[in-house]
Short mmCIF file of C-alpha atoms and ligand atoms in Angstrom, two decimals:
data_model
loop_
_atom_site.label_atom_id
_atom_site.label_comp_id
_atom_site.label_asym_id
_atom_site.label_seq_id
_atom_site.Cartn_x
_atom_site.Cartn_y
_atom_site.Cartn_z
CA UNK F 1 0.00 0.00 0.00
CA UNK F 2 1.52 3.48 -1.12
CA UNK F 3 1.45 5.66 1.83
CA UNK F 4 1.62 9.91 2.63
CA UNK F 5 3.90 11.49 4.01
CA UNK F 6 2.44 13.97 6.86
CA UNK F 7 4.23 17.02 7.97
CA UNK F 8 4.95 16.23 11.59
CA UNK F 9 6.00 12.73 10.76
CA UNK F 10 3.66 10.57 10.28
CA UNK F 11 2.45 8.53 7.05
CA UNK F 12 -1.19 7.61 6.62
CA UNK F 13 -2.47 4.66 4.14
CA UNK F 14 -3.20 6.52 0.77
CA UNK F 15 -6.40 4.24 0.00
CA UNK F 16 -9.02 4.59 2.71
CA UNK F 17 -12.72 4.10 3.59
CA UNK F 18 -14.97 6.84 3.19
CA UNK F 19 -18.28 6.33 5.29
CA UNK F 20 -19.92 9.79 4.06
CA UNK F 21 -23.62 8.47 3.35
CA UNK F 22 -23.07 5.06 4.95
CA UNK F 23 -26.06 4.70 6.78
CA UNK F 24 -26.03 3.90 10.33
CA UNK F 25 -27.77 -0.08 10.20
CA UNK F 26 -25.10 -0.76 7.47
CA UNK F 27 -21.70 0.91 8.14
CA UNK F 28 -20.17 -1.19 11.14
CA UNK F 29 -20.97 -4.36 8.99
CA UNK F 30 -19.33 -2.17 5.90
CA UNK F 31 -16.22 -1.37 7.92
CA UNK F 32 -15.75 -4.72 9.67
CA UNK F 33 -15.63 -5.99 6.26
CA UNK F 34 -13.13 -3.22 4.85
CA UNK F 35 -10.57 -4.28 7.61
CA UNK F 36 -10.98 -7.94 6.61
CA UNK F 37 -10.16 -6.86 2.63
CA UNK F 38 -7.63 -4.91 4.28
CA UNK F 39 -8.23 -1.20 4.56
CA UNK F 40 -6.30 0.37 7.50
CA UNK F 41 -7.50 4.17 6.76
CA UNK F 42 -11.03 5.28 7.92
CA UNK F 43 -12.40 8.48 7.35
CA UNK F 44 -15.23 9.44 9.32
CA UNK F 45 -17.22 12.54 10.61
CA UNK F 46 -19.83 13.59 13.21
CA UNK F 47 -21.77 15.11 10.69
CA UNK F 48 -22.40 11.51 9.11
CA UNK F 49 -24.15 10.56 12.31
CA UNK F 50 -22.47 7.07 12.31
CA UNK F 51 -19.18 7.39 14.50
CA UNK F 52 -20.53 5.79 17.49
CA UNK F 53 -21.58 2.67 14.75
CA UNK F 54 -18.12 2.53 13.57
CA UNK F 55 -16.85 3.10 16.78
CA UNK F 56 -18.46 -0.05 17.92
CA UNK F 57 -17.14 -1.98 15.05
CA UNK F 58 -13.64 -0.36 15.10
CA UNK F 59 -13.81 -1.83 19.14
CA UNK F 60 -15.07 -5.29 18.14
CA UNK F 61 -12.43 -5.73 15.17
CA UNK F 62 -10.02 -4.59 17.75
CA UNK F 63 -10.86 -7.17 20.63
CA UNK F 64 -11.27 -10.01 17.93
CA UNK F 65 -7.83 -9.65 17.07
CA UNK F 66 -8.22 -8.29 13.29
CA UNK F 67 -6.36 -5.84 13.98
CA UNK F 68 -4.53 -3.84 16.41
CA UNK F 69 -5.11 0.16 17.46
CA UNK F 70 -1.20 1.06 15.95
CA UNK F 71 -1.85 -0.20 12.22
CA UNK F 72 -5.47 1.86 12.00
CA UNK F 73 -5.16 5.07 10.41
CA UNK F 74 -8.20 7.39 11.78
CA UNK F 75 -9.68 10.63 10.85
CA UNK F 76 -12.20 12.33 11.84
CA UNK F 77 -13.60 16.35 11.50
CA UNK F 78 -15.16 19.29 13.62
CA UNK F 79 -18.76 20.41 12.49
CA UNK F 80 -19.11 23.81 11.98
CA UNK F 81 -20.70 25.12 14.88
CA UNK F 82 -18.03 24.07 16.90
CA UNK F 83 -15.61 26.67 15.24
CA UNK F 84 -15.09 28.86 18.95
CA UNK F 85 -11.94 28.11 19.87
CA UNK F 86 -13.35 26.37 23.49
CA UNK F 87 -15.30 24.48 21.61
CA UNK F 88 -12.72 22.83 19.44
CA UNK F 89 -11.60 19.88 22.27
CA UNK F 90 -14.96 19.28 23.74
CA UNK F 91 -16.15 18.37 20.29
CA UNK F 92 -13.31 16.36 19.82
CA UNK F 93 -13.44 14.41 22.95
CA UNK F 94 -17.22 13.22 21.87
CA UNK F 95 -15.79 12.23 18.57
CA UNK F 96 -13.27 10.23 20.42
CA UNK F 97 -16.16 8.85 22.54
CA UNK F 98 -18.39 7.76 19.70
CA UNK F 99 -14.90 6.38 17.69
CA UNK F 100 -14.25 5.24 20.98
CA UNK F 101 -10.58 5.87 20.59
CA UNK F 102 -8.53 8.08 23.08
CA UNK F 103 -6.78 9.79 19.45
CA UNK F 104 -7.29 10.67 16.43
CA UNK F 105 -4.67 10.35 13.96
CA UNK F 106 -5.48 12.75 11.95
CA UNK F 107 -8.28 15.88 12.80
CA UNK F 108 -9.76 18.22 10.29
CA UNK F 109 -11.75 21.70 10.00
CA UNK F 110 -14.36 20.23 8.10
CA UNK F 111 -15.48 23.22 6.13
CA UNK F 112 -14.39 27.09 6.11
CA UNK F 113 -17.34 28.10 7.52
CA UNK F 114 -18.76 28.35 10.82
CA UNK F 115 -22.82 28.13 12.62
CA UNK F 116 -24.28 28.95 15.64
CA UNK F 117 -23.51 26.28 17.94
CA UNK F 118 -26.34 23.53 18.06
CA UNK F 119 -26.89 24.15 14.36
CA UNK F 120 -26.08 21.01 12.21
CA UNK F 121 -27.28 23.02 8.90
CA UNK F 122 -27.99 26.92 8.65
CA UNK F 123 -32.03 27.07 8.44
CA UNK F 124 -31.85 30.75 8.35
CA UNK F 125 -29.74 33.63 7.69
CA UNK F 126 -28.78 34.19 11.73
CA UNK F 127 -27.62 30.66 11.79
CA UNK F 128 -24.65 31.23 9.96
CA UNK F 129 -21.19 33.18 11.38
CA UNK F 130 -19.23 35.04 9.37
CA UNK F 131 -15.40 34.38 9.30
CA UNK F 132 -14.61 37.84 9.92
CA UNK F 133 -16.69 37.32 13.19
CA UNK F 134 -15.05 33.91 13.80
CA UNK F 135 -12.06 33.62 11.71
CA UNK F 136 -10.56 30.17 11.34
CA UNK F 137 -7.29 31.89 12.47
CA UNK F 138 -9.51 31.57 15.98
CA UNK F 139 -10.57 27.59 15.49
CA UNK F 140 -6.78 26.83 14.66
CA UNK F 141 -6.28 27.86 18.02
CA UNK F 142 -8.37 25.05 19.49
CA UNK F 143 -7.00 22.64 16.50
CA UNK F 144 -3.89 23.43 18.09
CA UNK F 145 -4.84 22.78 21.70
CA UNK F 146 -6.73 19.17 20.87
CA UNK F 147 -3.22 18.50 18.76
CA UNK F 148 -0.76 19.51 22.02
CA UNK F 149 -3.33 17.70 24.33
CA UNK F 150 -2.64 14.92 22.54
CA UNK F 151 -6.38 14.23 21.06
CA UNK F 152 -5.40 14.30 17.51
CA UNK F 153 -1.70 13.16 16.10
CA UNK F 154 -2.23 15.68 13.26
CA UNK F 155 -4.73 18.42 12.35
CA UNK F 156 -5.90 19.58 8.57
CA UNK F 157 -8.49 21.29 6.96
CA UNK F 158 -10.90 19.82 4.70
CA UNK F 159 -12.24 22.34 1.84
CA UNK F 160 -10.26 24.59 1.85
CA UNK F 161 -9.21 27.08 -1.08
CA UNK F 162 -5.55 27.96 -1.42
CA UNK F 163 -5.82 31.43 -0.33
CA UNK F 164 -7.96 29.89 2.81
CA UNK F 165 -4.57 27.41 3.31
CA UNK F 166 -2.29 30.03 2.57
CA UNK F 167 -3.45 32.38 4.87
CA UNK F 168 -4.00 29.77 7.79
CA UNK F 169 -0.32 28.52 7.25
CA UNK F 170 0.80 32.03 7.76
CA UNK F 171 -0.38 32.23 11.41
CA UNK F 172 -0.39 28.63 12.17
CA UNK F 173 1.88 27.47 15.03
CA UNK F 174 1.29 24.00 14.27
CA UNK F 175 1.17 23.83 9.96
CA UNK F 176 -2.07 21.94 8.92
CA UNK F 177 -0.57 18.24 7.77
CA UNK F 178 -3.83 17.62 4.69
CA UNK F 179 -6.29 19.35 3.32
CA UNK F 180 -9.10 16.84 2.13
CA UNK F 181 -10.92 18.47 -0.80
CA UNK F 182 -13.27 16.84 -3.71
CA UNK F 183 -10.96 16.06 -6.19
CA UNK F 184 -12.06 13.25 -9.56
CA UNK F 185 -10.85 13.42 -12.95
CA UNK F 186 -13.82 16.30 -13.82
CA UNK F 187 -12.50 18.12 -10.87
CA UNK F 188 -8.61 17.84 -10.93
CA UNK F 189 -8.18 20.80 -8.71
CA UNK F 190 -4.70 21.32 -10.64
CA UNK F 191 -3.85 24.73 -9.20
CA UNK F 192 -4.69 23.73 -5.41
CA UNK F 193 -2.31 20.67 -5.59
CA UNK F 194 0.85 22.67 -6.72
CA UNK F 195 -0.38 25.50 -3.48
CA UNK F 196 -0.55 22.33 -1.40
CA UNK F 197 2.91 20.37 -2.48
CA UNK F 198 4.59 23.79 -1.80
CA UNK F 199 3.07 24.19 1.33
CA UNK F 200 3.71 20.67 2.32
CA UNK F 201 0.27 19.79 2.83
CA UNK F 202 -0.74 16.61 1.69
CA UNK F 203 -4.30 16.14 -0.51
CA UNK F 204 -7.21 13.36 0.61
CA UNK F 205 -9.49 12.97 -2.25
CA UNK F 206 -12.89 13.28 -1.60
CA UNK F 207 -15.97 11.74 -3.56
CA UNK F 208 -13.62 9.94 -5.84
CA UNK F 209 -16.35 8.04 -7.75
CA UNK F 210 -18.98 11.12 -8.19
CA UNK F 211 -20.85 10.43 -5.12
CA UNK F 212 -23.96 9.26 -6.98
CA UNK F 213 -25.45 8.29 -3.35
CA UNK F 214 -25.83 12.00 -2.95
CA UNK F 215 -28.87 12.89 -1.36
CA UNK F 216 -31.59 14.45 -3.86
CA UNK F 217 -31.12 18.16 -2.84
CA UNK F 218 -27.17 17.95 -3.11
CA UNK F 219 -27.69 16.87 -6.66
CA UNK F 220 -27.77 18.86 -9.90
CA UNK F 221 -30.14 18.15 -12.78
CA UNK F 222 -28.31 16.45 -15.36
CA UNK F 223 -25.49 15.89 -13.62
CA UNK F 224 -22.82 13.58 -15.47
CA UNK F 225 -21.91 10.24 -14.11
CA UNK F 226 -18.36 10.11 -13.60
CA UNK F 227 -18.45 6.24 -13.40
CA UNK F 228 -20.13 5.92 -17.02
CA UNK F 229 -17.74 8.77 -18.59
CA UNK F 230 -16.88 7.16 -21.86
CA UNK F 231 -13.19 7.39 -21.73
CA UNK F 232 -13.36 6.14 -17.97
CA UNK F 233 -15.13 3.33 -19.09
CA UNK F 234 -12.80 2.92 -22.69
CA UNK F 235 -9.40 3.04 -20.23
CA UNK F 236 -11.04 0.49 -17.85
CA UNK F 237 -12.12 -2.00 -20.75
CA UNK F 238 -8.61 -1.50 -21.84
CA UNK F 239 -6.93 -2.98 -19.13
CA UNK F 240 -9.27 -5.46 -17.84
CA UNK F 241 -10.37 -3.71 -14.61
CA UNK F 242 -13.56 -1.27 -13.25
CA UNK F 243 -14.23 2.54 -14.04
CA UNK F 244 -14.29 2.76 -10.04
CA UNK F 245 -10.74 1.50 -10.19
CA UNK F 246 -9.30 3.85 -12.59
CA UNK F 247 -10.60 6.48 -10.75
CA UNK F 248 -9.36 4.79 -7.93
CA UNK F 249 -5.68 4.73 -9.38
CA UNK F 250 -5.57 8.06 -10.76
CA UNK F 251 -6.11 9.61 -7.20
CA UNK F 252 -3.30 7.10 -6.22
CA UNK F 253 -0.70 8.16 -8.68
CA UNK F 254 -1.09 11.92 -8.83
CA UNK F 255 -0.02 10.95 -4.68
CA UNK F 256 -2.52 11.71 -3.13
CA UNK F 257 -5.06 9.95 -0.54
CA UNK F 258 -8.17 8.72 -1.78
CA UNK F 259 -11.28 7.40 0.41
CA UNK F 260 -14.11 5.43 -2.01
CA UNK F 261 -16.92 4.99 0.11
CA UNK F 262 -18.71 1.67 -0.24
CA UNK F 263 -20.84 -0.62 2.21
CA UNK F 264 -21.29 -3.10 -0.47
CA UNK F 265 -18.40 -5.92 -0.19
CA UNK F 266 -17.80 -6.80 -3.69
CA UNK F 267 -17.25 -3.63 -4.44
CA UNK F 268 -15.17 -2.50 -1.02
CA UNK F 269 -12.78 -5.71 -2.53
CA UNK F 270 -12.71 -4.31 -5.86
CA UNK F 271 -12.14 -0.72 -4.82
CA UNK F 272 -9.08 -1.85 -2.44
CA UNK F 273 -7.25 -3.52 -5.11
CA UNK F 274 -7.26 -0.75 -7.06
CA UNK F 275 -4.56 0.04 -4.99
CA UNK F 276 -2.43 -2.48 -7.96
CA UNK F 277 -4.00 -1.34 -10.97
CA UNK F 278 -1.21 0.66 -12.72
CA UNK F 279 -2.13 3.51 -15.61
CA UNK F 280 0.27 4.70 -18.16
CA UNK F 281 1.45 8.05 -18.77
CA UNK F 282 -0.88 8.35 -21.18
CA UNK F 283 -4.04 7.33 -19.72
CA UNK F 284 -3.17 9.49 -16.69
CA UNK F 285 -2.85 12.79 -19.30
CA UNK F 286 -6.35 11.51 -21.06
CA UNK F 287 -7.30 11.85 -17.67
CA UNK F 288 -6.47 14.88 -16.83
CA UNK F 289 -8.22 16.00 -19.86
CA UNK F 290 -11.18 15.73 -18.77
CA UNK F 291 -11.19 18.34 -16.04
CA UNK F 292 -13.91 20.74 -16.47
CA UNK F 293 -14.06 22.34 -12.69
CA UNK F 294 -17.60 20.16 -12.10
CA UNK F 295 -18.11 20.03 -8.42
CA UNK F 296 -20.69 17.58 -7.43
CA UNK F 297 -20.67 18.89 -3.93
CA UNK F 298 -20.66 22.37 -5.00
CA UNK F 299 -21.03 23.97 -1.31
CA UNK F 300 -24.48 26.29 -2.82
CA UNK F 301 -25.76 24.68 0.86
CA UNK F 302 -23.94 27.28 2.32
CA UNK F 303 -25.02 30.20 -0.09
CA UNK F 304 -28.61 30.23 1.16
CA UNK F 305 -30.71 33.59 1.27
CA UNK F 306 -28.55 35.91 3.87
CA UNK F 307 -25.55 33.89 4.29
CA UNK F 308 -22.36 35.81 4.31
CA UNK F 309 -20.76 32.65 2.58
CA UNK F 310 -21.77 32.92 -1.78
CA UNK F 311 -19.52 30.63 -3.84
CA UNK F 312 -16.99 32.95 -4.79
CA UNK F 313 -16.09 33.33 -1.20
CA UNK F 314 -15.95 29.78 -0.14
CA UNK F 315 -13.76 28.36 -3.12
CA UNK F 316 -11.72 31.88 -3.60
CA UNK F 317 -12.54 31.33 -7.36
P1 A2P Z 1 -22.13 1.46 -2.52
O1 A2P Z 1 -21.85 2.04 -1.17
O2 A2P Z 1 -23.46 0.80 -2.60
O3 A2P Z 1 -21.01 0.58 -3.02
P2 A2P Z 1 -17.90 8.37 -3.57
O4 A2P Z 1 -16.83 7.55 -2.93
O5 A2P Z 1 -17.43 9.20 -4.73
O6 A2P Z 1 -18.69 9.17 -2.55
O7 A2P Z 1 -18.95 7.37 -4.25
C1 A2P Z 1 -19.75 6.51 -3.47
C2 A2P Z 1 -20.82 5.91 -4.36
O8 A2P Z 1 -20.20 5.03 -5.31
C3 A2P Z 1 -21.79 5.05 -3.60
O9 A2P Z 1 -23.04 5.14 -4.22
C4 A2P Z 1 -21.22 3.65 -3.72
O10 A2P Z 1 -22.24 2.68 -3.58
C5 A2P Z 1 -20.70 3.70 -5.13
N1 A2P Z 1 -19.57 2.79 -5.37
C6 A2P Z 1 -18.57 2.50 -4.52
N2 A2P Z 1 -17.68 1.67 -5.09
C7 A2P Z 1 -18.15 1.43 -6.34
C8 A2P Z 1 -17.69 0.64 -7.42
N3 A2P Z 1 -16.56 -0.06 -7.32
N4 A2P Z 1 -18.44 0.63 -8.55
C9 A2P Z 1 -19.57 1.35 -8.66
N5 A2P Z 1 -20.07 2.11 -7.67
C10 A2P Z 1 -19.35 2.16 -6.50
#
């Protein structure tokens, strides 16, 4: 398994298990079986409401011997109405007591933007916070204390533009180790990659396969299916394997972390051995050919009537 380098010395498994969508009922079957296939890397957040499920898997697999606390790699993320700096660790420490871990591995700002605290989506206009009000300058700060407390092994971001990661790097006492961003062949986020690699952040990619669970009101009208792209599906035929696993491998071999989510096991096996599919130089540039800036999650949730946060302000673009 290729694995990432982290500022701050540690190296994380560079294919993972999403669990974005897996519903609670299904995901501690879904990740008991990834850690059989093999995965190592979990990716999880409170906002799926279904840590405490995997939590009780990630326990059972643990006392049943399949594997031990040391070789699991685990992230997690802080909602955004936990941005106050005070209410960075407490939020944490639940996470850990769902997960029920006593670390993280790796801990992330899950979005630039920040609610009222209670608020799980913004359902009006005085339900969101502006960052000028509650910069993320001000979160770092209790990133920073959950990291020295020795909650979290590492702390990141997770969609964040690179004027956002530029800007938090410049005050940062302890550098953000990842920034986890969407990132799929119609979304190769070029630009961002080269602000990352010279910032020594590493890059999780996140709905590798298009998301197509997506729930209704996340999804556009039209929208194209990344999975039945022609040329996906041409390179795949080509060389014998899936369109999820050439997705799968590109992620891989433009180095950076990738986390499929599945809770089906055929395809959790055949999305792990992606891991050995190889593409040639000139499938990967065919590839990247197809980049067209497509977001599926496109982040218009947080643009609702009187939000301070429009598009152009959350990706910088
Ligand atoms: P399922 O969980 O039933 O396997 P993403 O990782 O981009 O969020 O995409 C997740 C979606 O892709 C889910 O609907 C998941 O369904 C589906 N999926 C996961 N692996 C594969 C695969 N190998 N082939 C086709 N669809 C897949």
């Amino acid at each position: 398994m290729r694995m990432i380098q982290l500022k701050g010395g540690g190296q994380l498994p560079a294919l993972g298990l999403g669990t974005w969508k897996s519903a609670p009922g299904e995901v501690a079957t879904a990740v008991r079986e990834a850690l059989r296939v093999g995965y190592r890397h979990i990716d999880c957040a409170p906002i799926y409401g279904n840590e405490a499920e995997i939590g009780g898997a990630l326990a059972d697999a643990i006392a049943d011997g399949d594997v031990t606390r040391d070789e699991l790699w685990i992230t997690s993320k802080l909602w955004c109405d936990r941005h106050a700096e005070k209410d960075v660790v407490p939020a944490l420490q639940q996470t850990l007591k769902d997960l029920r871990l006593e670390r993280l591995d790796l801990f992330l700002v899950h979005w630039p933007v920040a609610l009222k605290k209670g608020k799980q989506m913004a359902e009006r206009a005085k339900d969101f916070i502006a960052l000028d009000r509650l910069p993320i300058a001000k979160t770092w700060k209790g990133m920073e204390a959950a990291h020295a407390a020795g909650h979290a092994r590492h702390i990141g971001v997770s969609n964040f533009s690179a004027k956002k990661l530029r800007e938090l790097c410049s005050v940062a006492s302890v550098q953000p180790a990842m920034n986890q961003v969407e990132l799929h062949p119609y979304l190769a986020q070029v630009d961002l990659l080269g602000t990352c690699r010279e910032l020594g952040v590493a890059v999780t990619a996140y709905s590798p396969l298009g998301s197509q669970d997506r729930p209704p009101v996340l999804r556009a009208e039209g929208e194209r299916n990344l999975l039945l792209d022609p040329l996906v599906t041409e390179i795949a035929e080509s060389l014998g394997v899936t369109p999820a696993q050439v997705l799968i491998a590109w992620a891989l071999q433009r180095g950076t972390a990738v986390i499929p989510k599945s809770v089906n096991p055929a395809r959790l096996e055949e999305n792990f051995a992606a891991a050995k599919v190889e593409l040639g130089p000139i499938d990967m540039q065919r590839l990247g050919s197809l980049d067209a800036g497509r977001r599926y999650v496109t982040g218009e949730f947080w643009t609702t009537p009187g939000s301070p946060y429009t598009l152009a302000n959350l990706w910088d673009e």
